[in-house]
Amino acid sequence: MTKAAATGAGRPTASPAPAARGPRLSGVTWLVWRQHRAAYWTLLAATVLSAAWIAYRRTGLVDHLTAGGWPHAASERWLEGIEPHAAAFQAVTLGLGFVPILLGVFLGAPLLAGDLENGTAKLVTSQSVSRVRWLATKLGITALVVVVCTAALSVAFGWWWEPVREEVTVLEWTSGAAFDNTGPVPVALALFTVVGGVTIGMLVRRTLLAMVVTFGFAVAVQLVWAHLRLDLGRVVTVTTDQGVGEDAFPDIPHAAYQIDQSYVTGSGETLGWSTCANEASEKAHDACLKEADVVGWSVEYLPISQMGGMQWLGASVLFALTAAVAVFVFLWGRKRLV
């Protein structure tokens, strides 16, 4: 046996197996991600940092509450000294309230406007990529990033707020600070604003102008939403006929949002709570109420148990509007995009 045969020299050696690779983006998906990766990564990183800071604040909140006997002691005891934590809630909710506006202006508006303004859209759609596929990829990836980030912030903030959810002195549940930053609402508001910004950019075809118009659109959405928020609930009315003394005022559930209160007369008519308020003395006031045949109270309120249903109802409306706007984007872009 020769030395070469003994050592195996001259034999073809098997090439090493290729290393396993994870999933990679390709085609138009890779192009869209690469084009907007700075915005996407910035949004994802900001979400991680915000969620981490919220988790840190929740730890401090729970430590404070536990030291006061939470959840077994009366709330008056463990709410002592809660002011710094309440201030933190206000600061965070103020920032979260701007998230839909910022996403619409800096992510939605330039998404198509930039490509239309500099000619990238014409270059891409002149290749083998159809306009519909390009639009679907642009909107799909952007919507996915927005949903992931806003849903994560919603879960994190809801987790932080949960221990004091029913304490109106910390955060009232009907306020935008609580209602618009928990559940599906932040996701729906952000998606609607972003898709609206995309549509505005597609129509005006100028990045800076699209951002300015989108800012006005986003602010208008916030104002309309704030005006209609309470209309999503079913008002509960409770009446009494045991007089109007302090002990006769009807009991309403803890954390319920009181909308209105009125006097009730013997005939069932309601009178404003300011009736007889201008009487000079308590005796004259009581005589005035007796003359008006006032027998009790009527109180209208929204219980906190309706919060989840109200949020999903409002979010469903926003999701439907978002879908309608997205359909318009595809119909318009199919023939008039470039």
mmCIF file of C-alpha atoms in Angstrom:
data_model
loop_
_atom_site.group_PDB
_atom_site.id
_atom_site.type_symbol
_atom_site.label_atom_id
_atom_site.label_comp_id
_atom_site.label_asym_id
_atom_site.label_seq_id
_atom_site.Cartn_x
_atom_site.Cartn_y
_atom_site.Cartn_z
ATOM 1 C CA MET A 1 0.000 0.000 0.000
ATOM 2 C CA THR A 2 1.380 3.342 -1.000
ATOM 3 C CA LYS A 3 1.809 6.215 1.386
ATOM 4 C CA ALA A 4 -0.874 8.191 -0.428
ATOM 5 C CA ALA A 5 -3.314 5.339 -0.119
ATOM 6 C CA ALA A 6 -2.495 4.884 3.534
ATOM 7 C CA THR A 7 -3.089 8.478 4.361
ATOM 8 C CA GLY A 8 -6.111 8.866 2.104
ATOM 9 C CA ALA A 9 -4.423 11.533 0.019
ATOM 10 C CA GLY A 10 -5.989 12.136 -3.344
ATOM 11 C CA ARG A 11 -9.464 11.242 -2.162
ATOM 12 C CA PRO A 12 -12.187 13.855 -2.726
ATOM 13 C CA THR A 13 -13.037 15.405 0.591
ATOM 14 C CA ALA A 14 -16.641 16.097 1.484
ATOM 15 C CA SER A 15 -17.420 19.781 1.705
ATOM 16 C CA PRO A 16 -18.732 20.905 5.089
ATOM 17 C CA ALA A 17 -22.479 21.168 5.383
ATOM 18 C CA PRO A 18 -23.679 24.743 4.963
ATOM 19 C CA ALA A 19 -24.493 26.444 8.227
ATOM 20 C CA ALA A 20 -28.185 26.719 8.938
ATOM 21 C CA ARG A 21 -29.507 30.164 8.295
ATOM 22 C CA GLY A 22 -32.485 31.836 9.894
ATOM 23 C CA PRO A 23 -35.294 33.401 7.924
ATOM 24 C CA ARG A 24 -34.158 36.281 5.779
ATOM 25 C CA LEU A 25 -36.077 39.091 4.187
ATOM 26 C CA SER A 26 -36.019 39.185 0.420
ATOM 27 C CA GLY A 27 -37.479 41.021 -2.491
ATOM 28 C CA VAL A 28 -39.785 43.934 -1.865
ATOM 29 C CA THR A 29 -40.082 43.063 1.835
ATOM 30 C CA TRP A 30 -36.335 43.486 2.251
ATOM 31 C CA LEU A 31 -36.464 46.714 0.244
ATOM 32 C CA VAL A 32 -39.217 48.261 2.383
ATOM 33 C CA TRP A 33 -37.584 47.236 5.654
ATOM 34 C CA ARG A 34 -34.197 48.560 4.558
ATOM 35 C CA GLN A 35 -35.708 51.808 3.329
ATOM 36 C CA HIS A 36 -37.511 52.523 6.621
ATOM 37 C CA ARG A 37 -35.346 50.533 9.034
ATOM 38 C CA ALA A 38 -34.229 53.618 10.929
ATOM 39 C CA ALA A 39 -37.811 54.568 11.777
ATOM 40 C CA TYR A 40 -38.793 50.994 12.591
ATOM 41 C CA TRP A 41 -35.809 50.306 14.848
ATOM 42 C CA THR A 42 -36.200 53.650 16.582
ATOM 43 C CA LEU A 43 -39.829 52.887 17.331
ATOM 44 C CA LEU A 44 -39.035 49.373 18.578
ATOM 45 C CA ALA A 45 -36.177 50.589 20.758
ATOM 46 C CA ALA A 46 -38.269 53.408 22.234
ATOM 47 C CA THR A 47 -40.993 50.886 23.041
ATOM 48 C CA VAL A 48 -38.574 48.572 24.860
ATOM 49 C CA LEU A 49 -37.114 51.422 26.893
ATOM 50 C CA SER A 50 -40.553 52.814 27.751
ATOM 51 C CA ALA A 51 -41.868 49.418 28.809
ATOM 52 C CA ALA A 52 -38.796 48.861 30.984
ATOM 53 C CA TRP A 53 -39.249 52.233 32.670
ATOM 54 C CA ILE A 54 -42.943 51.519 33.273
ATOM 55 C CA ALA A 55 -42.025 48.170 34.842
ATOM 56 C CA TYR A 56 -39.595 49.986 37.133
ATOM 57 C CA ARG A 57 -42.263 52.500 38.158
ATOM 58 C CA ARG A 58 -44.742 49.702 38.850
ATOM 59 C CA THR A 59 -42.293 48.045 41.210
ATOM 60 C CA GLY A 60 -42.053 51.267 43.197
ATOM 61 C CA LEU A 61 -45.830 51.663 43.207
ATOM 62 C CA VAL A 62 -46.444 48.133 44.481
ATOM 63 C CA ASP A 63 -43.806 48.570 47.197
ATOM 64 C CA HIS A 64 -45.533 51.760 48.336
ATOM 65 C CA LEU A 65 -48.982 50.170 48.354
ATOM 66 C CA THR A 66 -47.807 47.022 50.108
ATOM 67 C CA ALA A 67 -46.205 49.080 52.871
ATOM 68 C CA GLY A 68 -49.620 50.604 53.494
ATOM 69 C CA GLY A 69 -51.400 47.269 53.744
ATOM 70 C CA TRP A 70 -52.547 46.865 50.139
ATOM 71 C CA PRO A 71 -54.740 45.151 49.148
ATOM 72 C CA HIS A 72 -56.176 44.176 52.529
ATOM 73 C CA ALA A 73 -56.254 47.546 54.305
ATOM 74 C CA ALA A 74 -58.638 50.351 53.446
ATOM 75 C CA SER A 75 -57.580 52.391 50.438
ATOM 76 C CA GLU A 76 -57.352 55.572 52.534
ATOM 77 C CA ARG A 77 -54.379 54.008 54.292
ATOM 78 C CA TRP A 78 -52.323 52.785 51.355
ATOM 79 C CA LEU A 79 -53.111 55.865 49.278
ATOM 80 C CA GLU A 80 -51.307 58.100 51.757
ATOM 81 C CA GLY A 81 -48.289 59.635 50.058
ATOM 82 C CA ILE A 82 -49.393 58.445 46.609
ATOM 83 C CA GLU A 83 -48.832 61.897 45.073
ATOM 84 C CA PRO A 84 -45.392 61.168 43.515
ATOM 85 C CA HIS A 85 -46.789 58.060 41.839
ATOM 86 C CA ALA A 86 -49.858 59.962 40.638
ATOM 87 C CA ALA A 87 -47.550 62.588 39.152
ATOM 88 C CA ALA A 88 -45.628 59.841 37.354
ATOM 89 C CA PHE A 89 -48.884 58.547 35.880
ATOM 90 C CA GLN A 90 -49.738 62.014 34.610
ATOM 91 C CA ALA A 91 -46.305 62.478 33.034
ATOM 92 C CA VAL A 92 -46.331 59.098 31.298
ATOM 93 C CA THR A 93 -49.892 59.438 30.022
ATOM 94 C CA LEU A 94 -49.056 62.863 28.623
ATOM 95 C CA GLY A 95 -46.255 61.312 26.616
ATOM 96 C CA LEU A 96 -48.309 58.315 25.508
ATOM 97 C CA GLY A 97 -51.074 60.638 24.366
ATOM 98 C CA PHE A 98 -48.712 62.098 21.737
ATOM 99 C CA VAL A 99 -47.737 58.689 20.344
ATOM 100 C CA PRO A 100 -50.537 58.456 17.709
ATOM 101 C CA ILE A 101 -49.807 62.014 16.555
ATOM 102 C CA LEU A 102 -46.054 61.417 16.298
ATOM 103 C CA LEU A 103 -46.544 58.128 14.465
ATOM 104 C CA GLY A 104 -48.924 59.713 11.995
ATOM 105 C CA VAL A 105 -46.647 62.687 11.293
ATOM 106 C CA PHE A 106 -43.214 61.039 11.231
ATOM 107 C CA LEU A 107 -44.059 57.510 10.079
ATOM 108 C CA GLY A 108 -47.345 57.624 8.180
ATOM 109 C CA ALA A 109 -47.078 60.880 6.241
ATOM 110 C CA PRO A 110 -43.612 60.292 4.679
ATOM 111 C CA LEU A 111 -44.231 56.613 3.920
ATOM 112 C CA LEU A 112 -45.535 57.205 0.389
ATOM 113 C CA ALA A 113 -45.044 60.943 0.034
ATOM 114 C CA GLY A 114 -41.263 60.606 0.117
ATOM 115 C CA ASP A 115 -41.224 57.955 -2.615
ATOM 116 C CA LEU A 116 -43.639 59.918 -4.766
ATOM 117 C CA GLU A 117 -41.690 63.124 -4.328
ATOM 118 C CA ASN A 118 -38.233 61.753 -5.193
ATOM 119 C CA GLY A 119 -39.358 59.283 -7.875
ATOM 120 C CA THR A 120 -38.617 56.076 -5.982
ATOM 121 C CA ALA A 121 -42.215 54.905 -6.424
ATOM 122 C CA LYS A 122 -41.954 55.129 -10.228
ATOM 123 C CA LEU A 123 -38.648 53.248 -10.188
ATOM 124 C CA VAL A 124 -39.942 50.419 -7.979
ATOM 125 C CA THR A 125 -43.238 49.932 -9.793
ATOM 126 C CA SER A 126 -41.487 49.944 -13.174
ATOM 127 C CA GLN A 127 -39.762 46.720 -12.187
ATOM 128 C CA SER A 128 -41.419 43.349 -11.677
ATOM 129 C CA VAL A 129 -43.195 44.507 -8.504
ATOM 130 C CA SER A 130 -46.849 45.442 -8.932
ATOM 131 C CA ARG A 131 -48.223 48.601 -7.356
ATOM 132 C CA VAL A 132 -50.631 46.638 -5.189
ATOM 133 C CA ARG A 133 -47.881 44.398 -3.827
ATOM 134 C CA TRP A 134 -45.642 47.366 -3.132
ATOM 135 C CA LEU A 135 -48.444 49.198 -1.310
ATOM 136 C CA ALA A 136 -49.431 46.062 0.608
ATOM 137 C CA THR A 137 -45.852 45.519 1.764
ATOM 138 C CA LYS A 138 -45.403 49.149 2.766
ATOM 139 C CA LEU A 139 -48.647 49.272 4.728
ATOM 140 C CA GLY A 140 -48.322 45.737 6.088
ATOM 141 C CA ILE A 141 -44.853 46.086 7.610
ATOM 142 C CA THR A 142 -45.603 49.547 8.972
ATOM 143 C CA ALA A 143 -48.920 48.441 10.463
ATOM 144 C CA LEU A 144 -47.251 45.395 12.049
ATOM 145 C CA VAL A 145 -44.579 47.523 13.734
ATOM 146 C CA VAL A 146 -47.197 50.024 14.937
ATOM 147 C CA VAL A 147 -49.454 47.290 16.332
ATOM 148 C CA VAL A 148 -46.602 45.505 18.127
ATOM 149 C CA CYS A 149 -45.287 48.692 19.726
ATOM 150 C CA THR A 150 -48.601 50.238 20.751
ATOM 151 C CA ALA A 151 -49.958 46.923 22.036
ATOM 152 C CA ALA A 152 -46.821 46.440 24.146
ATOM 153 C CA LEU A 153 -47.160 49.931 25.618
ATOM 154 C CA SER A 154 -50.859 49.367 26.285
ATOM 155 C CA VAL A 155 -50.185 46.109 28.140
ATOM 156 C CA ALA A 156 -47.326 47.641 30.121
ATOM 157 C CA PHE A 157 -49.288 50.717 31.143
ATOM 158 C CA GLY A 158 -52.394 48.673 32.024
ATOM 159 C CA TRP A 159 -50.242 46.403 34.205
ATOM 160 C CA TRP A 160 -48.815 49.449 35.999
ATOM 161 C CA TRP A 161 -52.223 51.050 36.513
ATOM 162 C CA GLU A 162 -54.083 47.892 37.583
ATOM 163 C CA PRO A 163 -53.371 48.111 41.370
ATOM 164 C CA VAL A 164 -54.954 51.597 41.546
ATOM 165 C CA ARG A 165 -57.413 51.191 38.694
ATOM 166 C CA GLU A 166 -60.446 52.097 40.811
ATOM 167 C CA GLU A 167 -58.863 55.031 42.624
ATOM 168 C CA VAL A 168 -60.028 58.215 40.923
ATOM 169 C CA THR A 169 -57.606 60.286 42.994
ATOM 170 C CA VAL A 170 -54.767 58.653 41.061
ATOM 171 C CA LEU A 171 -56.271 58.422 37.567
ATOM 172 C CA GLU A 172 -59.918 58.627 36.568
ATOM 173 C CA TRP A 173 -60.827 55.819 34.198
ATOM 174 C CA THR A 174 -62.988 57.988 31.914
ATOM 175 C CA SER A 175 -60.135 60.416 31.257
ATOM 176 C CA GLY A 176 -58.072 60.119 28.125
ATOM 177 C CA ALA A 177 -55.038 59.450 30.313
ATOM 178 C CA ALA A 178 -56.448 56.062 31.321
ATOM 179 C CA PHE A 179 -59.050 55.214 28.679
ATOM 180 C CA ASP A 180 -56.884 55.991 25.637
ATOM 181 C CA ASN A 181 -53.732 54.266 26.898
ATOM 182 C CA THR A 182 -55.097 50.846 27.837
ATOM 183 C CA GLY A 183 -56.848 48.003 26.053
ATOM 184 C CA PRO A 184 -57.238 48.164 22.259
ATOM 185 C CA VAL A 185 -57.722 51.941 22.098
ATOM 186 C CA PRO A 186 -54.060 53.030 21.687
ATOM 187 C CA VAL A 187 -53.587 50.460 18.926
ATOM 188 C CA ALA A 188 -56.720 51.601 17.096
ATOM 189 C CA LEU A 189 -55.923 55.311 17.441
ATOM 190 C CA ALA A 190 -52.350 54.844 16.238
ATOM 191 C CA LEU A 191 -53.332 52.678 13.267
ATOM 192 C CA PHE A 192 -56.048 55.087 12.144
ATOM 193 C CA THR A 193 -53.733 58.083 12.420
ATOM 194 C CA VAL A 194 -50.864 56.354 10.615
ATOM 195 C CA VAL A 195 -53.027 55.076 7.739
ATOM 196 C CA GLY A 196 -54.632 58.506 7.535
ATOM 197 C CA GLY A 197 -51.154 60.026 7.277
ATOM 198 C CA VAL A 198 -50.228 57.551 4.540
ATOM 199 C CA THR A 199 -53.335 58.547 2.604
ATOM 200 C CA ILE A 200 -52.606 62.249 2.987
ATOM 201 C CA GLY A 201 -49.044 61.706 1.777
ATOM 202 C CA MET A 202 -50.266 59.746 -1.223
ATOM 203 C CA LEU A 203 -52.636 62.539 -2.216
ATOM 204 C CA VAL A 204 -50.438 65.614 -1.648
ATOM 205 C CA ARG A 205 -47.216 63.885 -2.853
ATOM 206 C CA ARG A 206 -44.970 66.251 -0.874
ATOM 207 C CA THR A 207 -43.337 65.069 2.346
ATOM 208 C CA LEU A 208 -43.264 68.306 4.333
ATOM 209 C CA LEU A 209 -46.780 69.322 3.314
ATOM 210 C CA ALA A 210 -48.049 65.827 4.117
ATOM 211 C CA MET A 211 -46.532 66.004 7.604
ATOM 212 C CA VAL A 212 -48.149 69.393 8.295
ATOM 213 C CA VAL A 213 -51.574 68.260 7.077
ATOM 214 C CA THR A 214 -51.267 64.976 8.978
ATOM 215 C CA PHE A 215 -50.523 66.861 12.174
ATOM 216 C CA GLY A 216 -53.797 68.770 11.802
ATOM 217 C CA PHE A 217 -55.621 65.540 10.977
ATOM 218 C CA ALA A 218 -54.162 63.739 14.012
ATOM 219 C CA VAL A 219 -55.085 66.562 16.385
ATOM 220 C CA ALA A 220 -58.618 66.637 14.962
ATOM 221 C CA VAL A 221 -58.937 62.874 15.527
ATOM 222 C CA GLN A 222 -57.892 63.278 19.152
ATOM 223 C CA LEU A 223 -60.394 66.102 19.740
ATOM 224 C CA VAL A 224 -63.306 64.243 18.150
ATOM 225 C CA TRP A 225 -62.423 61.062 20.023
ATOM 226 C CA ALA A 226 -62.278 62.914 23.345
ATOM 227 C CA HIS A 227 -65.705 64.452 22.645
ATOM 228 C CA LEU A 228 -67.328 61.104 21.798
ATOM 229 C CA ARG A 229 -65.555 58.869 24.310
ATOM 230 C CA LEU A 230 -68.276 58.838 26.983
ATOM 231 C CA ASP A 231 -71.010 58.262 24.401
ATOM 232 C CA LEU A 232 -69.696 54.708 24.021
ATOM 233 C CA GLY A 233 -71.154 53.729 27.398
ATOM 234 C CA ARG A 234 -74.669 52.955 28.557
ATOM 235 C CA VAL A 235 -75.712 55.477 31.187
ATOM 236 C CA VAL A 236 -77.155 53.965 34.372
ATOM 237 C CA THR A 237 -79.765 55.965 36.295
ATOM 238 C CA VAL A 238 -80.673 55.427 39.939
ATOM 239 C CA THR A 239 -83.492 57.300 41.697
ATOM 240 C CA THR A 240 -84.644 57.580 45.318
ATOM 241 C CA ASP A 241 -87.762 58.843 47.078
ATOM 242 C CA GLN A 242 -86.478 59.080 50.648
ATOM 243 C CA GLY A 243 -85.821 62.808 50.755
ATOM 244 C CA VAL A 244 -82.744 64.829 49.900
ATOM 245 C CA GLY A 245 -80.774 64.782 53.128
ATOM 246 C CA GLU A 246 -77.144 63.724 53.254
ATOM 247 C CA ASP A 247 -78.075 60.180 54.221
ATOM 248 C CA ALA A 248 -80.645 59.943 51.432
ATOM 249 C CA PHE A 249 -78.227 60.379 48.510
ATOM 250 C CA PRO A 250 -78.141 57.157 46.468
ATOM 251 C CA ASP A 251 -75.151 54.862 46.636
ATOM 252 C CA ILE A 252 -73.326 54.346 43.351
ATOM 253 C CA PRO A 253 -70.560 51.812 42.662
ATOM 254 C CA HIS A 254 -67.018 52.654 43.661
ATOM 255 C CA ALA A 255 -65.072 54.402 40.882
ATOM 256 C CA ALA A 256 -68.260 55.088 38.925
ATOM 257 C CA TYR A 257 -68.184 58.264 36.863
ATOM 258 C CA GLN A 258 -71.091 60.504 37.836
ATOM 259 C CA ILE A 259 -72.544 62.294 34.837
ATOM 260 C CA ASP A 260 -75.410 64.231 36.380
ATOM 261 C CA GLN A 261 -77.581 64.508 39.461
ATOM 262 C CA SER A 262 -81.063 65.966 39.773
ATOM 263 C CA TYR A 263 -83.952 66.281 42.191
ATOM 264 C CA VAL A 264 -86.976 64.053 41.674
ATOM 265 C CA THR A 265 -90.489 65.305 42.378
ATOM 266 C CA GLY A 266 -93.457 63.284 43.494
ATOM 267 C CA SER A 267 -94.746 63.196 39.911
ATOM 268 C CA GLY A 268 -91.472 61.772 38.623
ATOM 269 C CA GLU A 269 -90.248 65.023 37.085
ATOM 270 C CA THR A 270 -86.566 65.902 37.462
ATOM 271 C CA LEU A 271 -85.321 69.311 38.539
ATOM 272 C CA GLY A 272 -81.772 70.651 38.349
ATOM 273 C CA TRP A 273 -79.641 70.221 41.469
ATOM 274 C CA SER A 274 -79.367 74.014 41.704
ATOM 275 C CA THR A 275 -83.109 74.327 42.352
ATOM 276 C CA CYS A 276 -83.681 76.501 45.435
ATOM 277 C CA ALA A 277 -79.911 77.077 45.728
ATOM 278 C CA ASN A 278 -80.413 80.843 46.047
ATOM 279 C CA GLU A 279 -82.499 80.669 49.193
ATOM 280 C CA ALA A 280 -81.064 82.747 52.028
ATOM 281 C CA SER A 281 -81.303 80.108 54.764
ATOM 282 C CA GLU A 282 -81.445 76.366 55.147
ATOM 283 C CA LYS A 283 -85.006 76.615 56.406
ATOM 284 C CA ALA A 284 -86.046 78.610 53.353
ATOM 285 C CA HIS A 285 -84.203 76.124 51.137
ATOM 286 C CA ASP A 286 -86.081 73.185 52.672
ATOM 287 C CA ALA A 287 -89.376 75.022 52.322
ATOM 288 C CA CYS A 288 -88.624 75.711 48.661
ATOM 289 C CA LEU A 289 -87.893 72.035 47.994
ATOM 290 C CA LYS A 290 -91.088 71.036 49.793
ATOM 291 C CA GLU A 291 -93.094 73.486 47.726
ATOM 292 C CA ALA A 292 -91.551 72.013 44.555
ATOM 293 C CA ASP A 293 -92.636 68.544 45.794
ATOM 294 C CA VAL A 294 -89.040 67.231 45.755
ATOM 295 C CA VAL A 295 -88.958 63.700 47.185
ATOM 296 C CA GLY A 296 -85.537 62.314 46.227
ATOM 297 C CA TRP A 297 -82.550 62.167 43.912
ATOM 298 C CA SER A 298 -81.872 61.016 40.369
ATOM 299 C CA VAL A 299 -78.227 60.209 39.574
ATOM 300 C CA GLU A 300 -76.787 59.218 36.200
ATOM 301 C CA TYR A 301 -73.412 57.461 36.073
ATOM 302 C CA LEU A 302 -71.145 55.127 34.145
ATOM 303 C CA PRO A 303 -69.746 52.168 36.128
ATOM 304 C CA ILE A 304 -66.131 51.184 35.624
ATOM 305 C CA SER A 305 -67.327 47.692 34.672
ATOM 306 C CA GLN A 306 -68.301 49.141 31.282
ATOM 307 C CA MET A 307 -64.781 50.331 30.506
ATOM 308 C CA GLY A 308 -63.672 47.257 28.566
ATOM 309 C CA GLY A 309 -66.836 47.144 26.461
ATOM 310 C CA MET A 310 -66.603 50.866 25.720
ATOM 311 C CA GLN A 311 -62.993 50.505 24.646
ATOM 312 C CA TRP A 312 -63.677 47.612 22.293
ATOM 313 C CA LEU A 313 -66.695 49.352 20.808
ATOM 314 C CA GLY A 314 -64.710 52.502 20.112
ATOM 315 C CA ALA A 315 -61.709 50.542 18.849
ATOM 316 C CA SER A 316 -63.956 48.557 16.493
ATOM 317 C CA VAL A 317 -65.207 51.785 14.942
ATOM 318 C CA LEU A 318 -61.631 53.019 14.508
ATOM 319 C CA PHE A 319 -60.507 49.684 13.022
ATOM 320 C CA ALA A 320 -63.400 49.813 10.547
ATOM 321 C CA LEU A 321 -62.481 53.369 9.547
ATOM 322 C CA THR A 322 -58.846 52.325 9.177
ATOM 323 C CA ALA A 323 -59.821 49.424 6.917
ATOM 324 C CA ALA A 324 -61.976 51.741 4.785
ATOM 325 C CA VAL A 325 -59.107 54.227 4.395
ATOM 326 C CA ALA A 326 -56.696 51.404 3.529
ATOM 327 C CA VAL A 327 -59.065 50.158 0.825
ATOM 328 C CA PHE A 328 -59.148 53.674 -0.607
ATOM 329 C CA VAL A 329 -55.333 53.715 -0.662
ATOM 330 C CA PHE A 330 -55.257 50.515 -2.709
ATOM 331 C CA LEU A 331 -58.002 51.623 -5.095
ATOM 332 C CA TRP A 332 -56.344 54.991 -5.678
ATOM 333 C CA GLY A 333 -52.824 53.612 -5.840
ATOM 334 C CA ARG A 334 -53.724 50.869 -8.265
ATOM 335 C CA LYS A 335 -54.195 53.350 -11.119
ATOM 336 C CA ARG A 336 -53.092 56.795 -9.970
ATOM 337 C CA LEU A 337 -50.119 56.206 -7.720
ATOM 338 C CA VAL A 338 -47.377 57.259 -10.189
#
